[in-house]
Amino acid sequence: MEILLPILIVGAIGLIAGVGLSIASVLMQVPVDETEQKIRDALPGANCGACGYSGCDGYAAAIAKGEAPPDRCAPGGAETAAALSQLLGVEVVAKQRRAVVACGGDCDAVGQKMDYHGVQTCAAANQLYRGPSDCGYGCIGLGDCVRECEYDAISVQNGVAVVDPAACTGCERCVKACPKGIIVLKPAEPHPVVRCSNPQKGAVVRKICKKGCIGCMKCERVCPTGAASVKNHLASIDPALCTNCGACVEACPQHCIQ
């Protein structure tokens, strides 16, 4: 009895606690939004935050409440858009975007102003004179963006980050990781991009980078649609106006429009 009595007491306490928890779970049950659950199941589960919400759960809840449009899932692409379209009974078109590194200043084009031996991250190196490169506006090349990418879509080649458009989902994680802000999202449709972010005058850019934009405005003069323009000594291409004729690519003396 000395052994059996404690066992019975503990067993009774466990039974009472189990019954109490079961009753509490029924009385305090939170109603499940079936639409929200279906939306969540249709999302890829990357939790990348490119949609502007904390993750797929937050985005699904916002869609179900009508607080967010259902076309913001970059990793899901057309497949997720089609699933949400069928689920919600509305037309949803995925906005395909791809990351582009607005810098072509590799090791052959740009020199180094110092031999950096600090913490091997772009964020850390950027704190010291805007990085070791002669160009304070260009890619540092220590791979913060590479480490953030879950899809192996970005790599550092010859000192500069390069995006593989076939693997990129437009999740925006590399954009947030770059301390220079030179990784941007562009429409997935092929069109020229300016691989330079240096707004300094052409004479200055020529001294530090063989591939930097010098603001010569040749691209602007040859563009038939006005898509190419130069502001603050730096060229840009408006994808909404660009017809992909390639005139600006051929005209650029620095070959920074690609």
CSV table of C-alpha atoms in Angstrom, one decimal, residues 122-257:
chain,number,residue,atom,x,y,z
A,122,CYS,CA,30.1,43.4,-46.6
A,123,ALA,CA,28.3,45.0,-43.7
A,124,ALA,CA,31.5,45.1,-41.6
A,125,ALA,CA,33.8,46.2,-44.4
A,126,ASN,CA,31.4,49.0,-45.4
A,127,GLN,CA,31.9,50.6,-42.0
A,128,LEU,CA,35.5,51.3,-42.9
A,129,TYR,CA,35.8,53.9,-45.6
A,130,ARG,CA,32.9,52.3,-47.5
A,131,GLY,CA,34.8,49.2,-48.2
A,132,PRO,CA,38.2,48.3,-49.6
A,133,SER,CA,37.4,49.0,-53.2
A,134,ASP,CA,38.5,52.3,-54.9
A,135,CYS,CA,34.8,52.8,-55.8
A,136,GLY,CA,32.8,53.5,-52.6
A,137,TYR,CA,29.5,52.9,-54.5
A,138,GLY,CA,30.3,49.5,-55.9
A,139,CYS,CA,30.0,45.9,-54.8
A,140,ILE,CA,32.3,44.9,-51.9
A,141,GLY,CA,32.2,41.2,-52.9
A,142,LEU,CA,32.3,39.5,-49.5
A,143,GLY,CA,29.1,37.6,-50.1
A,144,ASP,CA,26.4,38.9,-47.6
A,145,CYS,CA,23.9,38.5,-50.4
A,146,VAL,CA,25.1,34.9,-51.2
A,147,ARG,CA,24.6,33.8,-47.7
A,148,GLU,CA,21.1,35.2,-47.6
A,149,CYS,CA,19.9,33.6,-50.8
A,150,GLU,CA,18.1,30.3,-50.3
A,151,TYR,CA,18.0,29.4,-54.0
A,152,ASP,CA,21.7,29.6,-54.9
A,153,ALA,CA,20.8,32.3,-57.4
A,154,ILE,CA,23.6,34.7,-56.5
A,155,SER,CA,27.4,34.2,-56.4
A,156,VAL,CA,30.5,36.3,-56.2
A,157,GLN,CA,32.5,36.1,-59.4
A,158,ASN,CA,35.9,37.9,-59.7
A,159,GLY,CA,35.0,40.2,-56.8
A,160,VAL,CA,31.5,41.2,-57.8
A,161,ALA,CA,28.1,39.6,-57.1
A,162,VAL,CA,26.3,38.2,-60.1
A,163,VAL,CA,22.7,36.9,-60.2
A,164,ASP,CA,21.5,33.8,-62.1
A,165,PRO,CA,18.1,35.0,-63.4
A,166,ALA,CA,17.0,31.4,-64.0
A,167,ALA,CA,17.4,30.5,-60.3
A,168,CYS,CA,16.3,33.9,-58.9
A,169,THR,CA,12.8,34.0,-57.4
A,170,GLY,CA,12.7,37.7,-56.6
A,171,CYS,CA,12.4,37.0,-52.8
A,172,GLU,CA,14.3,40.3,-52.1
A,173,ARG,CA,16.5,38.8,-49.3
A,174,CYS,CA,19.7,39.7,-51.2
A,175,VAL,CA,18.3,43.3,-51.7
A,176,LYS,CA,18.0,43.7,-47.9
A,177,ALA,CA,21.4,42.1,-47.2
A,178,CYS,CA,23.4,44.5,-49.4
A,179,PRO,CA,24.8,47.4,-47.3
A,180,LYS,CA,25.4,49.4,-50.5
A,181,GLY,CA,21.8,49.1,-51.8
A,182,ILE,CA,23.0,48.2,-55.2
A,183,ILE,CA,20.9,45.0,-55.6
A,184,VAL,CA,17.5,45.9,-57.0
A,185,LEU,CA,14.5,44.1,-58.3
A,186,LYS,CA,13.7,44.5,-62.0
A,187,PRO,CA,10.9,43.0,-64.2
A,188,ALA,CA,11.8,39.5,-65.3
A,189,GLU,CA,11.3,40.3,-69.0
A,190,PRO,CA,14.7,40.8,-70.8
A,191,HIS,CA,15.7,44.4,-71.1
A,192,PRO,CA,19.0,46.3,-70.6
A,193,VAL,CA,20.2,47.3,-67.2
A,194,VAL,CA,22.8,49.7,-66.1
A,195,ARG,CA,25.4,47.9,-64.0
A,196,CYS,CA,26.8,50.9,-62.2
A,197,SER,CA,25.7,52.9,-59.1
A,198,ASN,CA,28.3,55.6,-59.0
A,199,PRO,CA,26.7,59.1,-59.3
A,200,GLN,CA,30.0,60.9,-59.5
A,201,LYS,CA,31.2,62.8,-62.6
A,202,GLY,CA,32.6,60.9,-65.5
A,203,ALA,CA,36.1,62.1,-65.0
A,204,VAL,CA,36.1,60.7,-61.5
A,205,VAL,CA,34.6,57.5,-62.4
A,206,ARG,CA,37.1,56.9,-65.2
A,207,LYS,CA,39.9,57.1,-62.7
A,208,ILE,CA,38.5,54.4,-60.5
A,209,CYS,CA,36.6,52.0,-62.7
A,210,LYS,CA,37.0,50.8,-66.3
A,211,LYS,CA,33.3,49.8,-66.5
A,212,GLY,CA,31.6,52.6,-64.6
A,213,CYS,CA,29.0,54.9,-66.1
A,214,ILE,CA,30.5,58.3,-67.1
A,215,GLY,CA,27.2,60.0,-67.8
A,216,CYS,CA,28.1,60.7,-71.5
A,217,MET,CA,24.4,60.5,-72.4
A,218,LYS,CA,25.0,58.5,-75.6
A,219,CYS,CA,22.4,56.0,-74.4
A,220,GLU,CA,19.9,58.7,-74.0
A,221,ARG,CA,20.5,60.1,-77.4
A,222,VAL,CA,20.1,56.8,-79.3
A,223,CYS,CA,17.1,55.5,-77.4
A,224,PRO,CA,14.0,55.7,-79.6
A,225,THR,CA,11.5,55.5,-76.8
A,226,GLY,CA,13.0,57.7,-74.1
A,227,ALA,CA,13.6,54.7,-71.8
A,228,ALA,CA,17.3,55.6,-71.3
A,229,SER,CA,18.0,58.8,-69.4
A,230,VAL,CA,20.9,60.3,-67.4
A,231,LYS,CA,20.4,62.0,-64.1
A,232,ASN,CA,23.1,63.0,-61.7
A,233,HIS,CA,25.8,61.7,-64.1
A,234,LEU,CA,24.3,58.2,-63.9
A,235,ALA,CA,22.3,56.4,-66.7
A,236,SER,CA,19.1,54.5,-66.0
A,237,ILE,CA,16.7,52.4,-68.1
A,238,ASP,CA,12.9,52.6,-67.6
A,239,PRO,CA,11.6,49.0,-68.2
A,240,ALA,CA,8.1,50.3,-68.8
A,241,LEU,CA,9.3,52.3,-71.9
A,242,CYS,CA,12.1,49.9,-73.0
A,243,THR,CA,11.5,47.9,-76.2
A,244,ASN,CA,14.7,45.9,-75.8
A,245,CYS,CA,16.1,47.3,-79.1
A,246,GLY,CA,19.6,47.1,-77.8
A,247,ALA,CA,20.6,50.6,-79.1
A,248,CYS,CA,21.8,51.8,-75.7
A,249,VAL,CA,23.9,48.6,-75.2
A,250,GLU,CA,25.7,49.2,-78.4
A,251,ALA,CA,26.2,53.0,-77.8
A,252,CYS,CA,27.6,52.7,-74.3
A,253,PRO,CA,31.4,53.3,-74.5
A,254,GLN,CA,32.0,51.8,-71.0
A,255,HIS,CA,29.9,48.7,-71.7
A,256,CYS,CA,28.1,49.1,-68.4
A,257,ILE,CA,24.7,48.7,-70.0
